[in-house]
Amino acid sequence: MDIAARAFRYLDRRYRLREPLEYQLNKRIPAHLNWTNCFGGITFVCFAVQALTGILLAFYYKPTLPEAYQSVLRIMEEVPFGAFVRGLHAWTANVMIFMATLHMLKVFFISAYRPPREFTWVSGVFLFFVTVTFGFSGYLLPMNQLAYWATTVGAEIAGAFPFVGEYARLFLLGGGKIGGETLTRFYALHVLVLPAAIIVLLAAHFSMIRRQGISEPL
Ligand code: HEM
């Protein structure tokens, strides 16, 4: 018996893994599914890539005003595979937003938001918001010109909201203008708040999908 089978038997004796595993692996895929049903799954794969590459980047990135830009330069020029990992993180961020948009359009056009899937849709709306906020908060982190001006525009847009706009702008920037406080806030959002939020939302999204199954055509 090879080592994998022995390891499985060892774990199976203790945790009875065979039955739930066989149930998952032998589940029949409903006949009405097609390639457009992969959009949600591809979005999730993007998230997994982001989590992995994000952790690798966090080993070298320094979230302070004088060091942020220099640390990104170091990642690009000195860290082994640094440029590759950073490129993958930046590109996959765009692909994730694109795929989440396609997924949302697909479930909208097949009316999959209808009862009993209202809360799957609502959790999806929050997931979309969190995904876009991931992109926005990550954009500032390199602290280059592009980051500075994109965040300035984003904060101005938030500031234009009636009544709460000015508070939202102050909250985002951590003061009157972009600086060290802003970077600390965006970094905390990017690596603490949003990852926690997306994990909770994904757990809710997936558990509802598991319970209700994929919707059937109208
Ligand atoms: C991080 C973002 C997201 C991930 C990883 C994700 C993942 C998934 C997966 C894997 C499925 C099952 C397969 C499928 O039908 O595509 C699914 C279904 C669904 N998702 Fe998402 N999703 C995300 C965002 C959204 C958004 C933005 C919405 C809408 C606002 C949404 C609404 C739904 C609905 C209604 C279903 C049920 C579809 C059906 O039963 O036919 N999801 N999602």
PDB file of C-alpha atoms and ligand atoms in Angstrom:
ATOM      1  CA  MET A   1       0.000   0.000   0.000  1.00  0.00           C
ATOM      2  CA  ASP A   2       1.457   3.355  -0.904  1.00  0.00           C
ATOM      3  CA  ILE A   3       2.016   6.079   1.619  1.00  0.00           C
ATOM      4  CA  ALA A   4      -1.013   8.190   0.583  1.00  0.00           C
ATOM      5  CA  ALA A   5      -3.404   5.250   1.021  1.00  0.00           C
ATOM      6  CA  ARG A   6      -1.878   4.442   4.418  1.00  0.00           C
ATOM      7  CA  ALA A   7      -2.182   8.070   5.526  1.00  0.00           C
ATOM      8  CA  PHE A   8      -5.809   8.104   4.372  1.00  0.00           C
ATOM      9  CA  ARG A   9      -6.588   4.869   6.277  1.00  0.00           C
ATOM     10  CA  TYR A  10      -4.970   6.322   9.391  1.00  0.00           C
ATOM     11  CA  LEU A  11      -7.107   9.474   9.202  1.00  0.00           C
ATOM     12  CA  ASP A  12     -10.239   7.603   8.135  1.00  0.00           C
ATOM     13  CA  ARG A  13     -10.089   5.335  11.194  1.00  0.00           C
ATOM     14  CA  ARG A  14     -10.022   8.389  13.420  1.00  0.00           C
ATOM     15  CA  TYR A  15     -12.276  10.836  11.617  1.00  0.00           C
ATOM     16  CA  ARG A  16     -14.492   8.679   9.318  1.00  0.00           C
ATOM     17  CA  LEU A  17     -13.580  10.641   6.228  1.00  0.00           C
ATOM     18  CA  ARG A  18     -14.561   8.048   3.593  1.00  0.00           C
ATOM     19  CA  GLU A  19     -18.308   8.530   3.688  1.00  0.00           C
ATOM     20  CA  PRO A  20     -18.486  12.370   3.379  1.00  0.00           C
ATOM     21  CA  LEU A  21     -15.660  12.316   0.823  1.00  0.00           C
ATOM     22  CA  GLU A  22     -17.380   9.703  -1.358  1.00  0.00           C
ATOM     23  CA  TYR A  23     -20.619  11.674  -1.090  1.00  0.00           C
ATOM     24  CA  GLN A  24     -18.891  14.844  -2.335  1.00  0.00           C
ATOM     25  CA  LEU A  25     -16.892  13.112  -5.072  1.00  0.00           C
ATOM     26  CA  ASN A  26     -19.801  11.102  -6.471  1.00  0.00           C
ATOM     27  CA  LYS A  27     -22.329  13.923  -6.471  1.00  0.00           C
ATOM     28  CA  ARG A  28     -23.999  14.208  -9.862  1.00  0.00           C
ATOM     29  CA  ILE A  29     -23.703  17.512 -11.687  1.00  0.00           C
ATOM     30  CA  PRO A  30     -27.188  18.638 -12.791  1.00  0.00           C
ATOM     31  CA  ALA A  31     -27.609  18.235 -16.557  1.00  0.00           C
ATOM     32  CA  HIS A  32     -28.691  21.853 -17.107  1.00  0.00           C
ATOM     33  CA  LEU A  33     -25.346  23.331 -15.979  1.00  0.00           C
ATOM     34  CA  ASN A  34     -23.011  24.789 -18.596  1.00  0.00           C
ATOM     35  CA  TRP A  35     -19.697  26.653 -18.753  1.00  0.00           C
ATOM     36  CA  THR A  36     -21.223  29.895 -17.500  1.00  0.00           C
ATOM     37  CA  ASN A  37     -21.731  28.166 -14.135  1.00  0.00           C
ATOM     38  CA  CYS A  38     -17.939  28.234 -13.731  1.00  0.00           C
ATOM     39  CA  PHE A  39     -17.815  32.032 -13.278  1.00  0.00           C
ATOM     40  CA  GLY A  40     -18.420  31.889  -9.515  1.00  0.00           C
ATOM     41  CA  GLY A  41     -15.844  29.104  -9.112  1.00  0.00           C
ATOM     42  CA  ILE A  42     -13.253  31.003 -11.174  1.00  0.00           C
ATOM     43  CA  THR A  43     -13.851  34.070  -8.974  1.00  0.00           C
ATOM     44  CA  PHE A  44     -13.111  31.874  -5.971  1.00  0.00           C
ATOM     45  CA  VAL A  45      -9.889  30.526  -7.548  1.00  0.00           C
ATOM     46  CA  CYS A  46      -8.843  34.174  -8.083  1.00  0.00           C
ATOM     47  CA  PHE A  47      -9.463  34.808  -4.381  1.00  0.00           C
ATOM     48  CA  ALA A  48      -7.277  31.807  -3.463  1.00  0.00           C
ATOM     49  CA  VAL A  49      -4.459  33.161  -5.689  1.00  0.00           C
ATOM     50  CA  GLN A  50      -4.843  36.593  -4.063  1.00  0.00           C
ATOM     51  CA  ALA A  51      -4.641  35.150  -0.567  1.00  0.00           C
ATOM     52  CA  LEU A  52      -1.485  33.167  -1.372  1.00  0.00           C
ATOM     53  CA  THR A  53       0.356  35.897  -3.287  1.00  0.00           C
ATOM     54  CA  GLY A  54      -0.805  38.509  -0.742  1.00  0.00           C
ATOM     55  CA  ILE A  55       0.772  36.543   2.120  1.00  0.00           C
ATOM     56  CA  LEU A  56       4.047  36.284   0.156  1.00  0.00           C
ATOM     57  CA  LEU A  57       4.034  40.042  -0.533  1.00  0.00           C
ATOM     58  CA  ALA A  58       3.303  40.805   3.134  1.00  0.00           C
ATOM     59  CA  PHE A  59       6.613  39.120   4.075  1.00  0.00           C
ATOM     60  CA  TYR A  60       8.479  41.981   2.347  1.00  0.00           C
ATOM     61  CA  TYR A  61       6.109  44.957   2.085  1.00  0.00           C
ATOM     62  CA  LYS A  62       6.546  47.741   4.687  1.00  0.00           C
ATOM     63  CA  PRO A  63       3.365  49.738   5.355  1.00  0.00           C
ATOM     64  CA  THR A  64       4.938  53.057   6.400  1.00  0.00           C
ATOM     65  CA  LEU A  65       5.154  56.292   4.437  1.00  0.00           C
ATOM     66  CA  PRO A  66       8.949  56.446   4.061  1.00  0.00           C
ATOM     67  CA  GLU A  67       9.378  52.711   3.382  1.00  0.00           C
ATOM     68  CA  ALA A  68       6.354  51.567   1.338  1.00  0.00           C
ATOM     69  CA  TYR A  69       7.579  52.576  -2.114  1.00  0.00           C
ATOM     70  CA  GLN A  70      11.142  51.399  -1.421  1.00  0.00           C
ATOM     71  CA  SER A  71       9.910  48.026  -0.191  1.00  0.00           C
ATOM     72  CA  VAL A  72       7.895  47.548  -3.384  1.00  0.00           C
ATOM     73  CA  LEU A  73      11.007  48.401  -5.439  1.00  0.00           C
ATOM     74  CA  ARG A  74      12.909  45.814  -3.432  1.00  0.00           C
ATOM     75  CA  ILE A  75      10.204  43.209  -4.103  1.00  0.00           C
ATOM     76  CA  MET A  76      10.483  43.961  -7.826  1.00  0.00           C
ATOM     77  CA  GLU A  77      14.262  44.006  -8.069  1.00  0.00           C
ATOM     78  CA  GLU A  78      15.795  41.909  -5.294  1.00  0.00           C
ATOM     79  CA  VAL A  79      13.316  39.395  -3.887  1.00  0.00           C
ATOM     80  CA  PRO A  80      13.406  36.067  -5.807  1.00  0.00           C
ATOM     81  CA  PHE A  81      10.260  35.821  -7.985  1.00  0.00           C
ATOM     82  CA  GLY A  82       9.108  39.104  -6.356  1.00  0.00           C
ATOM     83  CA  ALA A  83       8.157  40.774  -9.642  1.00  0.00           C
ATOM     84  CA  PHE A  84       6.255  37.639 -10.693  1.00  0.00           C
ATOM     85  CA  VAL A  85       4.329  37.377  -7.414  1.00  0.00           C
ATOM     86  CA  ARG A  86       3.497  41.099  -7.421  1.00  0.00           C
ATOM     87  CA  GLY A  87       2.410  40.957 -11.084  1.00  0.00           C
ATOM     88  CA  LEU A  88       0.235  37.927 -10.370  1.00  0.00           C
ATOM     89  CA  HIS A  89      -1.383  39.703  -7.394  1.00  0.00           C
ATOM     90  CA  ALA A  90      -2.094  42.864  -9.387  1.00  0.00           C
ATOM     91  CA  TRP A  91      -3.407  41.082 -12.496  1.00  0.00           C
ATOM     92  CA  THR A  92      -5.505  38.548 -10.602  1.00  0.00           C
ATOM     93  CA  ALA A  93      -7.129  41.449  -8.713  1.00  0.00           C
ATOM     94  CA  ASN A  94      -8.438  42.729 -12.056  1.00  0.00           C
ATOM     95  CA  VAL A  95      -9.470  39.259 -13.226  1.00  0.00           C
ATOM     96  CA  MET A  96     -11.324  38.670  -9.937  1.00  0.00           C
ATOM     97  CA  ILE A  97     -13.375  41.856 -10.331  1.00  0.00           C
ATOM     98  CA  PHE A  98     -14.068  40.983 -13.976  1.00  0.00           C
ATOM     99  CA  MET A  99     -15.162  37.406 -13.151  1.00  0.00           C
ATOM    100  CA  ALA A 100     -17.323  38.535 -10.195  1.00  0.00           C
ATOM    101  CA  THR A 101     -19.035  40.984 -12.581  1.00  0.00           C
ATOM    102  CA  LEU A 102     -19.640  38.232 -15.180  1.00  0.00           C
ATOM    103  CA  HIS A 103     -20.921  35.903 -12.437  1.00  0.00           C
ATOM    104  CA  MET A 104     -23.284  38.577 -11.134  1.00  0.00           C
ATOM    105  CA  LEU A 105     -24.602  39.324 -14.640  1.00  0.00           C
ATOM    106  CA  LYS A 106     -25.115  35.634 -15.303  1.00  0.00           C
ATOM    107  CA  VAL A 107     -27.107  34.978 -12.118  1.00  0.00           C
ATOM    108  CA  PHE A 108     -29.085  38.146 -12.808  1.00  0.00           C
ATOM    109  CA  PHE A 109     -30.038  37.151 -16.348  1.00  0.00           C
ATOM    110  CA  ILE A 110     -31.124  33.641 -15.354  1.00  0.00           C
ATOM    111  CA  SER A 111     -33.105  35.214 -12.452  1.00  0.00           C
ATOM    112  CA  ALA A 112     -31.269  33.074  -9.885  1.00  0.00           C
ATOM    113  CA  TYR A 113     -31.876  35.824  -7.290  1.00  0.00           C
ATOM    114  CA  ARG A 114     -35.536  34.783  -6.986  1.00  0.00           C
ATOM    115  CA  PRO A 115     -36.887  32.917  -3.929  1.00  0.00           C
ATOM    116  CA  PRO A 116     -35.496  30.903  -2.234  1.00  0.00           C
ATOM    117  CA  ARG A 117     -32.109  32.399  -3.230  1.00  0.00           C
ATOM    118  CA  GLU A 118     -32.594  36.035  -2.142  1.00  0.00           C
ATOM    119  CA  PHE A 119     -29.939  35.821   0.562  1.00  0.00           C
ATOM    120  CA  THR A 120     -27.448  34.165  -1.787  1.00  0.00           C
ATOM    121  CA  TRP A 121     -27.886  37.237  -3.978  1.00  0.00           C
ATOM    122  CA  VAL A 122     -27.623  39.642  -1.028  1.00  0.00           C
ATOM    123  CA  SER A 123     -24.430  37.938   0.223  1.00  0.00           C
ATOM    124  CA  GLY A 124     -23.183  38.231  -3.389  1.00  0.00           C
ATOM    125  CA  VAL A 125     -23.814  41.982  -3.415  1.00  0.00           C
ATOM    126  CA  PHE A 126     -21.703  42.305  -0.246  1.00  0.00           C
ATOM    127  CA  LEU A 127     -19.045  40.056  -1.793  1.00  0.00           C
ATOM    128  CA  PHE A 128     -18.903  42.330  -4.800  1.00  0.00           C
ATOM    129  CA  PHE A 129     -18.540  45.409  -2.614  1.00  0.00           C
ATOM    130  CA  VAL A 130     -15.755  43.730  -0.606  1.00  0.00           C
ATOM    131  CA  THR A 131     -13.975  42.615  -3.817  1.00  0.00           C
ATOM    132  CA  VAL A 132     -13.979  46.145  -5.252  1.00  0.00           C
ATOM    133  CA  THR A 133     -12.859  47.610  -1.901  1.00  0.00           C
ATOM    134  CA  PHE A 134      -9.966  45.109  -1.884  1.00  0.00           C
ATOM    135  CA  GLY A 135      -8.911  46.569  -5.239  1.00  0.00           C
ATOM    136  CA  PHE A 136      -9.285  50.173  -4.105  1.00  0.00           C
ATOM    137  CA  SER A 137      -7.379  49.698  -0.825  1.00  0.00           C
ATOM    138  CA  GLY A 138      -4.610  47.693  -2.538  1.00  0.00           C
ATOM    139  CA  TYR A 139      -4.093  50.409  -5.141  1.00  0.00           C
ATOM    140  CA  LEU A 140      -2.674  52.857  -2.587  1.00  0.00           C
ATOM    141  CA  LEU A 141      -0.182  50.455  -1.030  1.00  0.00           C
ATOM    142  CA  PRO A 142       2.743  50.961  -3.503  1.00  0.00           C
ATOM    143  CA  MET A 143       2.583  54.696  -2.657  1.00  0.00           C
ATOM    144  CA  ASN A 144       3.593  55.791  -6.146  1.00  0.00           C
ATOM    145  CA  GLN A 145       2.075  58.637  -8.177  1.00  0.00           C
ATOM    146  CA  LEU A 146      -0.658  56.441  -9.635  1.00  0.00           C
ATOM    147  CA  ALA A 147      -1.618  55.222  -6.145  1.00  0.00           C
ATOM    148  CA  TYR A 148      -1.671  58.760  -4.755  1.00  0.00           C
ATOM    149  CA  TRP A 149      -3.898  60.215  -7.459  1.00  0.00           C
ATOM    150  CA  ALA A 150      -6.237  57.223  -7.719  1.00  0.00           C
ATOM    151  CA  THR A 151      -6.848  57.430  -3.961  1.00  0.00           C
ATOM    152  CA  THR A 152      -7.322  61.199  -4.186  1.00  0.00           C
ATOM    153  CA  VAL A 153     -10.014  60.684  -6.835  1.00  0.00           C
ATOM    154  CA  GLY A 154     -11.629  57.837  -4.829  1.00  0.00           C
ATOM    155  CA  ALA A 155     -11.722  59.939  -1.666  1.00  0.00           C
ATOM    156  CA  GLU A 156     -13.205  62.887  -3.595  1.00  0.00           C
ATOM    157  CA  ILE A 157     -15.936  60.601  -4.962  1.00  0.00           C
ATOM    158  CA  ALA A 158     -16.719  59.397  -1.424  1.00  0.00           C
ATOM    159  CA  GLY A 159     -16.707  63.060  -0.309  1.00  0.00           C
ATOM    160  CA  ALA A 160     -19.339  63.949  -2.901  1.00  0.00           C
ATOM    161  CA  PHE A 161     -22.036  61.833  -1.220  1.00  0.00           C
ATOM    162  CA  PRO A 162     -24.767  64.001   0.286  1.00  0.00           C
ATOM    163  CA  PHE A 163     -24.711  64.463   4.101  1.00  0.00           C
ATOM    164  CA  VAL A 164     -22.226  61.660   4.987  1.00  0.00           C
ATOM    165  CA  GLY A 165     -19.684  62.417   2.233  1.00  0.00           C
ATOM    166  CA  GLU A 166     -17.300  64.569   4.250  1.00  0.00           C
ATOM    167  CA  TYR A 167     -17.261  62.076   7.145  1.00  0.00           C
ATOM    168  CA  ALA A 168     -16.601  59.207   4.728  1.00  0.00           C
ATOM    169  CA  ARG A 169     -13.699  61.128   3.166  1.00  0.00           C
ATOM    170  CA  LEU A 170     -12.180  61.960   6.552  1.00  0.00           C
ATOM    171  CA  PHE A 171     -12.634  58.371   7.701  1.00  0.00           C
ATOM    172  CA  LEU A 172     -10.958  56.986   4.569  1.00  0.00           C
ATOM    173  CA  LEU A 173      -7.996  59.363   4.613  1.00  0.00           C
ATOM    174  CA  GLY A 174      -7.555  59.428   8.388  1.00  0.00           C
ATOM    175  CA  GLY A 175      -7.260  63.224   8.115  1.00  0.00           C
ATOM    176  CA  GLY A 176      -7.528  66.077   5.634  1.00  0.00           C
ATOM    177  CA  LYS A 177      -5.132  64.662   3.027  1.00  0.00           C
ATOM    178  CA  ILE A 178      -3.357  61.447   2.010  1.00  0.00           C
ATOM    179  CA  GLY A 179      -0.471  60.548   4.324  1.00  0.00           C
ATOM    180  CA  GLY A 180       0.849  57.970   6.757  1.00  0.00           C
ATOM    181  CA  GLU A 181      -2.537  57.669   8.487  1.00  0.00           C
ATOM    182  CA  THR A 182      -4.206  56.846   5.172  1.00  0.00           C
ATOM    183  CA  LEU A 183      -1.644  54.162   4.402  1.00  0.00           C
ATOM    184  CA  THR A 184      -2.103  52.547   7.837  1.00  0.00           C
ATOM    185  CA  ARG A 185      -5.884  52.538   7.390  1.00  0.00           C
ATOM    186  CA  PHE A 186      -5.795  51.123   3.889  1.00  0.00           C
ATOM    187  CA  TYR A 187      -3.309  48.455   4.927  1.00  0.00           C
ATOM    188  CA  ALA A 188      -5.475  47.448   7.923  1.00  0.00           C
ATOM    189  CA  LEU A 189      -8.498  47.264   5.617  1.00  0.00           C
ATOM    190  CA  HIS A 190      -6.592  45.300   2.980  1.00  0.00           C
ATOM    191  CA  VAL A 191      -4.991  42.645   5.192  1.00  0.00           C
ATOM    192  CA  LEU A 192      -7.309  42.438   8.237  1.00  0.00           C
ATOM    193  CA  VAL A 193     -10.833  43.752   7.793  1.00  0.00           C
ATOM    194  CA  LEU A 194     -11.577  42.736   4.196  1.00  0.00           C
ATOM    195  CA  PRO A 195     -10.065  39.211   4.386  1.00  0.00           C
ATOM    196  CA  ALA A 196     -12.124  38.511   7.535  1.00  0.00           C
ATOM    197  CA  ALA A 197     -15.249  39.919   5.857  1.00  0.00           C
ATOM    198  CA  ILE A 198     -14.784  37.949   2.633  1.00  0.00           C
ATOM    199  CA  ILE A 199     -14.221  34.662   4.493  1.00  0.00           C
ATOM    200  CA  VAL A 200     -17.455  35.110   6.484  1.00  0.00           C
ATOM    201  CA  LEU A 201     -19.394  36.138   3.346  1.00  0.00           C
ATOM    202  CA  LEU A 202     -17.994  33.266   1.249  1.00  0.00           C
ATOM    203  CA  ALA A 203     -18.911  30.782   3.985  1.00  0.00           C
ATOM    204  CA  ALA A 204     -22.485  32.157   3.958  1.00  0.00           C
ATOM    205  CA  HIS A 205     -22.643  32.231   0.115  1.00  0.00           C
ATOM    206  CA  PHE A 206     -21.370  28.667  -0.275  1.00  0.00           C
ATOM    207  CA  SER A 207     -23.406  27.142   2.539  1.00  0.00           C
ATOM    208  CA  MET A 208     -26.608  28.549   1.007  1.00  0.00           C
ATOM    209  CA  ILE A 209     -25.643  27.258  -2.450  1.00  0.00           C
ATOM    210  CA  ARG A 210     -24.871  23.819  -0.964  1.00  0.00           C
ATOM    211  CA  ARG A 211     -28.219  23.646   0.807  1.00  0.00           C
ATOM    212  CA  GLN A 212     -30.346  24.875  -2.063  1.00  0.00           C
ATOM    213  CA  GLY A 213     -28.382  23.511  -5.019  1.00  0.00           C
ATOM    214  CA  ILE A 214     -27.887  25.414  -8.268  1.00  0.00           C
ATOM    215  CA  SER A 215     -31.092  26.946  -9.628  1.00  0.00           C
ATOM    216  CA  GLU A 216     -32.928  25.259 -12.477  1.00  0.00           C
ATOM    217  CA  PRO A 217     -33.788  27.113 -15.684  1.00  0.00           C
ATOM    218  CA  LEU A 218     -37.127  28.948 -15.516  1.00  0.00           C
TER     219      LEU A 218
HETATM  220  C1  HEM B   1     -16.118  36.846  -4.442  1.00  0.00           C
HETATM  221  C2  HEM B   1     -17.179  36.812  -5.219  1.00  0.00           C
HETATM  222  C3  HEM B   1     -18.042  35.578  -5.474  1.00  0.00           C
HETATM  223  C4  HEM B   1     -17.728  34.233  -5.451  1.00  0.00           C
HETATM  224  C5  HEM B   1     -16.369  33.606  -5.150  1.00  0.00           C
HETATM  225  C6  HEM B   1     -18.934  33.501  -5.786  1.00  0.00           C
HETATM  226  C7  HEM B   1     -19.017  32.124  -5.915  1.00  0.00           C
HETATM  227  C8  HEM B   1     -20.159  31.434  -6.325  1.00  0.00           C
HETATM  228  C9  HEM B   1     -20.203  30.041  -6.698  1.00  0.00           C
HETATM  229  C10 HEM B   1     -18.994  29.095  -6.730  1.00  0.00           C
HETATM  230  C11 HEM B   1     -21.486  29.737  -7.017  1.00  0.00           C
HETATM  231  C12 HEM B   1     -22.047  28.364  -7.506  1.00  0.00           C
HETATM  232  C13 HEM B   1     -21.820  28.177  -9.004  1.00  0.00           C
HETATM  233  C14 HEM B   1     -22.533  29.181  -9.889  1.00  0.00           C
HETATM  234  O1  HEM B   1     -23.758  29.097 -10.081  1.00  0.00           O
HETATM  235  O2  HEM B   1     -21.846  30.084 -10.403  1.00  0.00           O
HETATM  236  C15 HEM B   1     -22.280  30.939  -6.831  1.00  0.00           C
HETATM  237  C16 HEM B   1     -23.653  31.029  -7.011  1.00  0.00           C
HETATM  238  C17 HEM B   1     -24.405  32.194  -6.862  1.00  0.00           C
HETATM  239  N1  HEM B   1     -23.894  33.471  -6.665  1.00  0.00           N
HETATM  240 FE1  HEM B   1     -21.951  33.921  -6.306  1.00  0.00          FE
HETATM  241  N2  HEM B   1     -19.951  34.402  -5.966  1.00  0.00           N
HETATM  242  C18 HEM B   1     -19.452  35.673  -5.815  1.00  0.00           C
HETATM  243  C19 HEM B   1     -20.129  36.863  -5.978  1.00  0.00           C
HETATM  244  C20 HEM B   1     -21.490  36.950  -6.272  1.00  0.00           C
HETATM  245  C21 HEM B   1     -22.174  38.178  -6.610  1.00  0.00           C
HETATM  246  C22 HEM B   1     -21.496  39.531  -6.777  1.00  0.00           C
HETATM  247  C23 HEM B   1     -23.502  37.852  -6.746  1.00  0.00           C
HETATM  248  C24 HEM B   1     -24.679  38.765  -7.071  1.00  0.00           C
HETATM  249  C25 HEM B   1     -24.801  39.975  -6.616  1.00  0.00           C
HETATM  250  C26 HEM B   1     -23.652  36.434  -6.534  1.00  0.00           C
HETATM  251  C27 HEM B   1     -24.835  35.724  -6.539  1.00  0.00           C
HETATM  252  C28 HEM B   1     -24.947  34.355  -6.636  1.00  0.00           C
HETATM  253  C29 HEM B   1     -26.200  33.625  -6.784  1.00  0.00           C
HETATM  254  C30 HEM B   1     -27.640  34.218  -6.795  1.00  0.00           C
HETATM  255  C31 HEM B   1     -25.858  32.270  -6.921  1.00  0.00           C
HETATM  256  C32 HEM B   1     -26.823  31.086  -7.120  1.00  0.00           C
HETATM  257  C33 HEM B   1     -26.844  30.772  -8.614  1.00  0.00           C
HETATM  258  C34 HEM B   1     -27.793  29.645  -8.962  1.00  0.00           C
HETATM  259  O3  HEM B   1     -28.282  28.949  -8.067  1.00  0.00           O
HETATM  260  O4  HEM B   1     -28.019  29.472 -10.171  1.00  0.00           O
HETATM  261  N3  HEM B   1     -22.402  35.917  -6.265  1.00  0.00           N
HETATM  262  N4  HEM B   1     -21.445  31.967  -6.412  1.00  0.00           N
END
